[in-house]
Coordinates of N, CA and C and ligand atoms in Angstrom, one line a residue:
X86 N 179.8 102.3 -3.6 CA 179.6 102.2 -2.4 C 181.0 102.7 -1.5
X87 N 181.1 103.7 -0.8 CA 182.6 104.0 -0.3 C 183.2 103.4 0.2
X88 N 184.1 103.0 0.0 CA 185.0 102.1 1.1 C 185.1 103.0 3.0
X89 N 185.1 102.0 3.2 CA 185.1 102.3 4.8 C 186.5 102.0 5.5
X90 N 187.3 102.8 5.6 CA 188.5 102.6 6.3 C 189.3 102.7 7.4
X91 N 190.0 102.4 8.1 CA 191.0 102.9 9.1 C 192.4 103.3 9.0
X92 N 192.6 104.7 9.9 CA 193.7 105.1 9.6 C 194.3 104.9 10.4
X93 N 195.6 104.2 10.9 CA 196.6 103.5 11.8 C 198.1 104.9 12.1
X94 N 198.2 105.1 13.0 CA 198.9 105.9 13.1 C 199.7 105.2 14.6
X95 N 201.0 105.9 14.8 CA 201.8 106.3 15.9 C 201.9 107.4 16.9
X96 N 202.4 108.5 16.1 CA 202.5 109.9 16.1 C 201.6 111.0 15.8
X97 N 202.9 111.6 15.0 CA 202.1 113.5 14.9 C 201.0 113.5 14.0
X98 N 201.2 112.5 12.7 CA 200.2 111.9 11.9 C 199.9 113.4 11.0
X99 N 201.1 113.5 10.2 CA 200.7 114.5 9.7 C 200.0 114.4 8.0
X100 N 200.0 112.9 7.5 CA 199.8 112.2 6.6 C 198.3 111.8 6.8
X101 N 197.6 111.5 8.1 CA 196.4 110.9 8.8 C 195.5 112.6 8.2
X102 N 196.3 113.7 8.8 CA 195.7 114.6 8.4 C 195.5 115.1 6.9
X103 N 196.3 114.7 6.1 CA 196.4 115.1 5.1 C 195.3 114.7 3.6
X104 N 195.6 113.6 4.5 CA 194.2 112.3 4.3 C 192.7 113.1 4.8
X105 N 192.6 113.4 6.1 CA 191.5 113.8 6.0 C 191.0 115.2 5.3
X106 N 192.1 115.8 5.2 CA 191.9 117.2 3.9 C 190.9 116.6 2.6
X107 N 191.0 115.6 2.3 CA 191.0 115.5 1.0 C 189.5 114.3 1.4
X108 N 189.4 113.8 2.1 CA 188.2 113.3 2.7 C 186.9 114.1 3.3
X109 N 187.4 114.8 3.7 CA 186.4 115.6 4.3 C 185.6 117.2 3.5
X110 N 186.7 117.9 2.6 CA 186.6 118.6 1.6 C 184.9 118.0 0.6
X111 N 184.1 119.2 1.2 CA 183.3 118.2 -0.8 C 183.7 118.0 -1.3
X112 N 185.0 119.4 -2.3 CA 185.0 118.9 -3.9 C 186.5 117.9 -3.8
X113 N 187.2 117.1 -2.1 CA 188.2 117.0 -2.2 C 188.8 115.6 -2.5
X114 N 189.5 115.2 -3.2 CA 189.9 113.8 -4.2 C 189.2 112.7 -3.4
X115 N 189.0 112.2 -2.4 CA 188.2 111.5 -1.3 C 187.2 111.5 -1.3
X116 N 186.8 112.2 -1.2 CA 185.7 112.2 -0.4 C 184.1 112.6 -1.0
X117 N 184.4 111.2 -2.3 CA 183.7 110.6 -2.3 C 184.1 109.1 -2.5
X118 N 184.4 108.9 -2.4 CA 185.4 107.7 -2.5 C 185.8 106.6 -1.2
X119 N 185.8 107.3 -0.4 CA 186.1 106.5 1.0 C 185.6 107.5 2.2
X120 N 185.2 106.7 3.3 CA 184.7 107.1 4.9 C 186.0 106.5 5.7
X121 N 186.2 107.9 6.4 CA 187.1 107.6 7.7 C 186.0 106.7 8.6
X122 N 186.6 105.9 9.4 CA 185.3 105.2 10.0 C 186.3 105.5 11.7
X123 N 188.0 105.1 12.1 CA 187.6 105.6 13.2 C 189.8 105.8 12.8
X124 N 190.5 106.7 13.3 CA 192.2 106.2 13.5 C 192.5 105.4 14.2
X125 N 193.0 104.0 14.1 CA 193.9 103.9 15.3 C 195.7 103.7 16.0
X126 N 195.9 103.9 17.0 CA 197.4 104.1 17.6 C 197.6 102.9 18.4
X127 N 198.7 102.9 18.5 CA 199.3 101.9 19.2 C 199.9 102.4 20.5
X128 N 200.2 103.6 20.1 CA 200.2 104.8 21.4 C 199.7 105.3 21.4
X129 N 199.3 105.4 22.8 CA 198.5 106.0 23.4 C 198.8 107.9 24.1
X130 N 199.8 108.1 24.2 CA 200.0 109.7 23.5 C 200.0 110.4 21.8
X131 N 200.3 109.3 21.7 CA 200.3 110.3 19.8 C 199.6 111.0 19.5
X132 N 200.3 111.8 19.5 CA 199.6 114.0 19.3 C 198.3 113.2 17.7
X133 N 198.4 112.7 17.3 CA 198.0 113.2 15.8 C 196.8 112.0 16.5
X134 N 196.7 111.6 17.6 CA 194.9 110.6 18.5 C 194.0 112.5 18.5
X135 N 194.4 113.4 18.8 CA 193.6 114.8 19.3 C 193.4 115.4 18.3
X136 N 194.6 115.4 17.0 CA 194.2 115.9 15.8 C 192.6 115.7 14.9
X137 N 192.7 114.5 15.1 CA 192.1 113.3 14.3 C 190.6 113.6 14.8
X138 N 190.5 113.4 16.7 CA 189.4 114.2 17.4 C 188.3 115.7 17.0
X139 N 190.0 116.5 17.0 CA 188.9 118.0 16.1 C 189.0 117.9 15.1
X140 N 188.7 116.8 14.5 CA 188.3 116.9 12.8 C 187.2 115.9 13.1
X141 N 186.3 115.2 14.3 CA 185.2 114.4 14.1 C 185.2 113.2 14.2
X142 N 186.4 112.5 13.8 CA 186.9 111.5 13.8 C 187.1 110.6 15.1
X143 N 186.3 109.9 15.2 CA 186.6 109.0 16.7 C 188.0 108.2 16.4
X144 N 188.4 108.4 17.7 CA 190.2 107.1 17.4 C 189.5 105.8 18.9
X145 N 190.6 105.3 18.2 CA 190.7 104.1 18.8 C 192.2 103.3 19.9
X146 N 192.4 103.3 20.9 CA 193.5 103.0 21.5 C 194.0 101.7 21.7
X147 N 194.8 100.9 21.4 CA 195.3 99.8 21.7 C 196.9 99.5 22.1
X148 N 197.2 99.9 23.6 CA 198.9 100.0 23.4 C 199.6 98.7 23.3
X149 N 200.3 99.3 22.6 CA 201.4 97.9 22.1 C 202.5 97.8 22.7
X150 N 202.7 99.0 23.5 CA 204.2 98.2 24.7 C 203.6 96.9 24.7
X151 N 205.5 96.4 25.2 CA 206.1 95.2 26.2 C 204.3 94.4 25.8
X152 N 204.2 93.9 24.7 CA 203.3 93.2 23.8 C 203.8 92.5 22.5
X153 N 203.9 90.7 22.8 CA 203.7 90.0 21.6 C 203.4 91.0 20.3
X154 N 204.3 90.4 19.4 CA 203.2 91.4 18.1 C 202.0 90.5 17.6
X155 N 202.3 89.3 17.7 CA 200.3 88.3 17.8 C 199.6 88.0 18.1
X156 N 199.9 88.6 19.1 CA 198.8 88.4 20.5 C 197.8 89.8 20.3
X157 N 199.7 91.4 20.2 CA 199.1 93.0 19.7 C 197.7 92.3 18.7
X158 N 198.6 91.6 17.6 CA 197.6 92.2 16.7 C 196.3 91.4 16.2
X159 N 196.0 90.1 17.6 CA 195.3 89.2 17.1 C 193.9 90.2 18.1
X160 N 194.3 91.5 18.8 CA 193.8 92.1 19.6 C 193.6 92.7 18.7
X161 N 194.2 93.6 17.8 CA 193.5 95.2 16.6 C 192.1 93.8 15.6
X162 N 192.8 92.6 15.0 CA 192.0 92.0 14.6 C 190.5 92.0 15.0
X163 N 190.4 92.0 16.4 CA 189.0 91.5 16.6 C 188.5 92.9 17.2
X164 N 189.7 93.9 17.1 CA 188.3 95.2 17.3 C 187.9 95.4 16.2
X165 N 188.8 96.0 14.9 CA 188.6 95.6 13.5 C 187.4 94.9 13.1
X166 N 187.0 93.8 13.7 CA 186.2 93.3 13.1 C 184.9 93.7 13.2
X167 N 184.5 94.3 14.0 CA 182.9 95.0 14.4 C 182.6 96.0 13.8
X168 N 184.1 96.4 13.2 CA 183.8 97.8 11.9 C 183.2 97.7 10.5
X169 N 184.0 96.1 10.0 CA 183.6 96.1 8.8 C 184.1 97.4 7.7
X170 N 185.9 96.4 7.8 CA 186.0 98.4 6.8 C 186.7 97.9 5.4
X171 N 187.0 98.0 4.6 CA 187.6 97.8 3.4 C 189.2 97.6 3.4
X172 N 190.0 99.0 3.9 CA 191.1 99.3 3.9 C 191.3 99.6 4.9
X173 N 192.6 99.2 5.6 CA 193.6 100.0 6.4 C 194.5 100.7 5.6
X174 N 194.6 101.7 6.2 CA 195.7 102.6 5.6 C 197.1 103.2 6.9
X175 N 197.9 102.9 6.3 CA 198.7 102.9 7.6 C 199.9 104.8 7.3
X176 N 199.7 105.4 8.1 CA 200.2 106.6 8.1 C 201.1 107.2 8.6
X177 N 202.9 107.2 9.3 CA 203.4 107.2 9.6 C 203.4 105.9 11.6
X178 N 203.0 104.9 11.0 CA 202.0 104.0 12.0 C 203.4 103.0 12.1
X179 N 204.0 102.4 13.3 CA 205.4 102.0 13.3 C 206.0 100.5 14.0
X180 N 204.5 100.1 13.5 CA 204.5 98.3 14.2 C 205.2 97.1 13.1
X181 N 205.7 96.6 12.6 CA 205.2 95.5 12.3 C 204.3 94.6 12.2
X182 N 203.5 94.4 11.0 CA 202.5 94.0 11.0 C 202.2 92.3 10.9
X183 N 201.5 91.6 11.9 CA 202.0 89.9 11.5 C 200.8 89.0 11.1
X184 N 201.0 88.0 10.4 CA 201.1 87.3 9.7 C 199.2 87.7 10.2
X185 N 199.2 87.5 10.9 CA 197.8 87.7 11.8 C 196.8 88.5 11.2
X186 N 197.3 89.8 11.1 CA 197.1 90.7 10.6 C 196.7 90.9 9.0
X187 N 198.0 90.6 8.0 CA 197.9 90.4 7.4 C 197.2 90.0 6.2
X188 N 197.0 88.5 7.6 CA 195.8 87.8 6.2 C 194.3 87.9 6.8
X189 N 194.1 88.5 7.5 CA 192.7 89.5 8.2 C 192.6 90.6 6.5
X190 N 193.5 90.7 6.3 CA 193.1 91.9 5.4 C 194.2 91.8 4.0
X191 N 193.4 90.6 2.9 CA 194.9 90.5 2.3 C 194.7 91.7 0.9
X192 N 196.1 92.4 0.7 CA 195.7 93.5 0.0 C 194.5 94.5 -0.2
X193 N 194.7 94.6 1.4 CA 194.1 95.5 1.5 C 194.5 96.5 2.8
X194 N 196.3 96.7 3.4 CA 197.0 97.3 4.3 C 197.8 98.0 2.7
X195 N 197.2 99.4 3.0 CA 198.5 100.5 2.7 C 198.9 100.7 3.4
X196 N 200.5 101.3 2.9 CA 201.8 101.7 4.2 C 202.2 103.1 2.7
X197 N 202.9 104.0 3.2 CA 204.0 105.0 2.8 C 204.9 104.8 2.7
X198 N 206.2 104.8 2.8 CA 207.4 104.8 3.0 C 208.5 105.5 2.5
X199 N 209.1 106.8 3.4 CA 209.6 107.8 2.8 C 211.4 108.0 2.2
X200 N 211.2 106.5 0.9 CA 212.2 106.5 0.8 C 211.7 105.3 -0.5
X201 N 212.9 105.3 -1.3 CA 212.5 104.1 -2.7 C 212.8 102.5 -2.0
X202 N 211.8 102.1 -1.3 CA 211.9 100.5 -1.3 C 213.0 99.6 -1.6
X203 N 213.8 100.0 -2.9 CA 214.3 99.0 -3.0 C 215.3 99.2 -3.5
X204 N 215.9 100.1 -2.5 CA 217.4 102.0 -1.9 C 217.8 101.5 -0.5
X205 N 216.0 101.6 0.0 CA 216.3 101.8 1.7 C 215.0 100.6 2.4
X206 N 215.2 100.5 3.4 CA 213.6 99.9 3.9 C 214.2 100.2 5.7
X207 N 212.2 100.5 5.9 CA 213.4 100.5 7.5 C 213.0 101.8 8.0
X208 N 213.3 102.1 9.1 CA 213.6 103.4 10.5 C 214.1 104.3 9.4
X209 N 214.0 105.3 9.7 CA 214.9 106.2 9.3 C 215.5 106.8 8.0
X210 N 214.6 106.6 7.5 CA 215.0 107.0 6.0 C 215.3 107.9 5.1
X211 N 214.2 109.6 5.8 CA 215.3 110.9 6.0 C 217.0 110.9 6.0
X212 N 217.1 110.5 7.4 CA 218.2 110.3 8.4 C 219.0 109.4 7.5
X213 N 219.0 108.0 6.7 CA 219.7 107.5 5.8 C 219.8 109.2 4.3
X214 N 218.8 109.2 3.8 CA 218.7 109.8 2.4 C 220.2 111.4 3.1
X215 N 219.4 112.0 3.1 CA 220.3 112.8 3.6 C 221.9 112.5 4.5
X216 N 222.0 111.5 5.0 CA 224.0 111.1 4.7 C 224.0 111.0 3.8
X217 N 223.6 110.0 2.9 CA 223.8 109.8 1.7 C 223.9 111.3 0.9
X218 N 224.1 112.5 0.7 CA 223.8 113.3 0.5 C 222.8 113.0 -0.6
X219 N 221.9 112.7 -1.0 CA 221.0 112.6 -2.0 C 220.2 113.8 -2.9
X220 N 220.7 113.8 -4.2 CA 219.8 115.2 -4.6 C 218.2 115.0 -4.6
X221 N 217.9 113.7 -5.0 CA 216.8 112.4 -4.9 C 216.1 111.8 -5.2
X222 N 215.1 111.6 -4.3 CA 214.9 110.9 -3.5 C 213.0 110.0 -3.9
X223 N 213.0 109.4 -3.5 CA 211.4 108.9 -3.7 C 210.8 108.4 -3.2
X224 N 209.8 108.9 -3.1 CA 208.6 108.2 -2.2 C 207.7 107.0 -2.0
X225 N 207.6 105.5 -1.4 CA 206.7 104.7 -1.8 C 205.9 104.1 -0.9
X226 N 204.1 103.7 -1.4 CA 203.0 103.5 -1.5 C 202.8 102.5 -1.3
X227 N 203.1 101.3 -0.6 CA 203.1 100.0 -0.9 C 202.1 99.2 -0.1
X228 N 201.1 97.6 -1.0 CA 201.2 96.7 0.5 C 201.6 96.4 1.0
X229 N 201.0 96.1 2.8 CA 201.0 95.5 3.6 C 201.9 93.9 3.5
X230 N 202.9 93.2 3.9 CA 203.0 92.3 4.4 C 204.1 91.9 5.5
X231 N 204.6 90.8 5.5 CA 205.0 90.4 7.3 C 206.0 91.6 7.2
X232 N 207.1 91.4 5.6 CA 208.3 92.1 5.8 C 208.3 93.9 7.0
X233 N 209.2 94.2 6.5 CA 209.2 95.8 6.4 C 209.4 95.6 5.5
X234 N 208.6 96.7 5.1 CA 208.6 98.0 3.8 C 208.8 97.0 2.8
X235 N 208.5 95.4 2.7 CA 208.3 94.3 1.9 C 207.2 94.2 0.6
X236 N 206.1 95.1 0.4 CA 205.0 94.8 -0.1 C 205.0 94.9 -1.1
X237 N 203.0 94.6 -1.5 CA 203.3 95.5 -3.3 C 203.9 96.1 -3.8
X238 N 204.5 96.8 -4.8 CA 204.6 98.5 -4.9 C 203.3 99.1 -5.8
X239 N 202.5 99.9 -5.3 CA 201.4 100.6 -6.1 C 201.8 101.9 -6.3
X240 N 203.0 102.4 -6.2 CA 202.9 103.7 -7.0 C 204.4 104.3 -6.0
X241 N 205.5 105.1 -7.0 CA 206.4 105.9 -6.2 C 206.3 107.3 -6.7
X242 N 206.9 107.7 -6.2 CA 207.7 109.3 -6.7 C 207.9 109.9 -6.6
X243 N 208.9 110.8 -7.5 CA 210.2 111.5 -7.0 C 209.8 112.7 -6.2
X244 N 211.1 112.8 -5.4 CA 211.4 114.1 -4.5 C 212.9 114.8 -4.9
X245 N 212.9 115.9 -5.2 CA 213.9 117.3 -5.7 C 214.3 117.3 -4.7
X246 N 215.5 117.0 -4.5 CA 216.8 117.8 -2.4 C 217.8 118.2 -3.3
X247 N 217.7 118.9 -4.6 CA 218.4 119.7 -4.7 C 218.6 120.7 -4.3
X248 N 219.5 121.6 -3.7 CA 219.7 122.5 -3.0 C 219.7 122.9 -1.5
X249 N 218.9 121.4 -0.8 CA 218.8 121.3 0.5 C 220.2 120.8 1.3
X250 N 220.5 121.6 2.7 CA 221.0 121.9 3.0 C 221.1 120.8 4.5
X251 N 220.1 120.6 5.0 CA 220.5 120.0 6.1 C 219.0 118.8 6.2
X252 N 218.8 118.1 7.6 CA 218.3 116.8 7.1 C 216.4 117.3 7.8
X253 N 216.5 118.6 8.0 CA 215.1 119.2 8.1 C 214.5 119.6 7.3
X254 N 215.5 119.9 6.3 CA 215.3 120.2 5.1 C 214.6 119.2 3.6
X255 N 215.5 118.1 3.8 CA 215.3 116.7 3.2 C 213.6 116.7 3.8
X256 N 213.7 116.7 4.4 CA 212.4 116.3 5.3 C 210.9 116.7 5.0
X257 N 211.3 117.6 5.3 CA 210.2 118.9 4.9 C 210.0 118.8 3.0
X258 N 210.6 118.5 2.5 CA 210.4 118.2 1.1 C 209.6 116.7 0.8
X259 N 210.4 115.9 1.7 CA 209.9 114.7 1.1 C 208.2 114.8 1.9
X260 N 207.7 115.3 3.0 CA 207.0 115.3 3.6 C 206.0 115.8 2.4
X261 N 206.4 116.7 1.9 CA 205.3 118.0 1.3 C 204.6 117.3 -0.4
X262 N 205.7 116.2 -0.4 CA 205.6 114.8 -1.9 C 204.7 114.4 -1.4
X263 N 205.1 113.2 0.1 CA 204.1 112.5 1.1 C 202.5 112.7 1.0
X264 N 202.3 114.3 1.6 CA 201.2 114.5 1.7 C 200.4 114.3 0.4
X265 N 200.2 114.6 -1.0 CA 200.0 114.6 -1.7 C 199.6 113.4 -2.7
X266 N 201.1 112.6 -2.5 CA 200.7 111.3 -3.3 C 199.9 110.3 -2.2
X267 N 199.7 110.3 -1.2 CA 199.5 108.9 -0.1 C 197.7 109.2 -1.3
X268 N 197.6 110.2 -0.7 CA 195.9 110.5 -0.9 C 195.9 110.0 -2.9
X269 N 196.4 110.4 -3.5 CA 195.8 109.8 -5.3 C 196.4 109.1 -5.1
X270 N 197.7 108.0 -4.5 CA 197.0 106.7 -4.5 C 196.4 105.8 -4.6
X271 N 195.5 106.1 -2.7 CA 194.7 105.8 -2.7 C 193.6 105.8 -3.4
X272 N 193.0 106.9 -3.8 CA 192.1 107.7 -4.9 C 192.4 106.4 -6.3
X273 N 193.7 105.5 -6.3 CA 193.4 104.9 -7.5 C 193.2 104.0 -6.8
X274 N 193.4 103.2 -5.9 CA 193.6 101.9 -5.7 C 192.2 101.5 -5.0
X275 N 191.4 102.6 -4.5 CA 189.7 102.7 -4.1 C 188.7 102.7 -5.8
X276 N 189.2 103.6 -6.4 CA 188.3 103.5 -8.4 C 188.9 102.1 -8.4
X277 N 190.0 101.6 -8.6 CA 190.7 100.1 -8.4 C 188.9 99.4 -8.2
X278 N 189.0 99.4 -7.5 CA 188.4 98.4 -6.1 C 186.9 99.1 -6.5
X279 N 186.3 99.4 -7.2 CA 184.8 100.1 -8.0 C 184.0 99.2 -8.2
Ligands
LIG158 C1 206.0 110.0 7.3 O1 207.5 109.7 7.1 C2 205.8 108.4 6.7 O2 206.0 108.1 5.3 C3 206.1 107.2 7.8 O3 206.3 108.1 9.0 C4 206.6 109.5 8.9 C5 204.5 109.7 9.7 O4 204.9 111.2 9.1 N1 206.5 106.4 7.8 P1 203.1 111.7 10.3 O5 203.3 110.6 11.4 O6 202.3 111.1 8.8 O7 203.6 113.0 10.0

């Protein structure tokens, strides 16, 4: 049975598109393993919503602005309950999950973080990496708990940053790895759960 997943975004959604590429292509890495039931955003103006719709994927929005974390997540859990989802895939989703959401999907929420979570957690990871003038970094894919990038690590990938001379180049190198690596991790998780 294909896993039923929802992808959670807040902005551009380039990771979401990279995943859709591998779900929607008949010979794609994730094509036989999962189905994207919808894309969710807490930001009504997230650019990625339009990109998802252009790919024929339904979108759902619950605006989070001004909402308390628990009450917002209760609304999400109520929405998700209608769709019998196996996994939630956070891809640039900029909210911290509360216990209400995490407990509803134990070890079933996955996130990508653009740094080694042992070195840097939270927002601004590429900025930090550039400020440190690092010549290499890592991308972390992990399960989501109620902390900020503290959940159990699924895998980490290396990013070579040698020769990068500005933040834009650091981001470009990192995102190129993210776009391949996230789908590889999802493939592994879904296969292990067959
Ligand atoms: C990515 O770097 C992701 O790792 C981080 O936020 C960025 C989102 O990019 N959590 P996009 O929306 O997938 O383009």
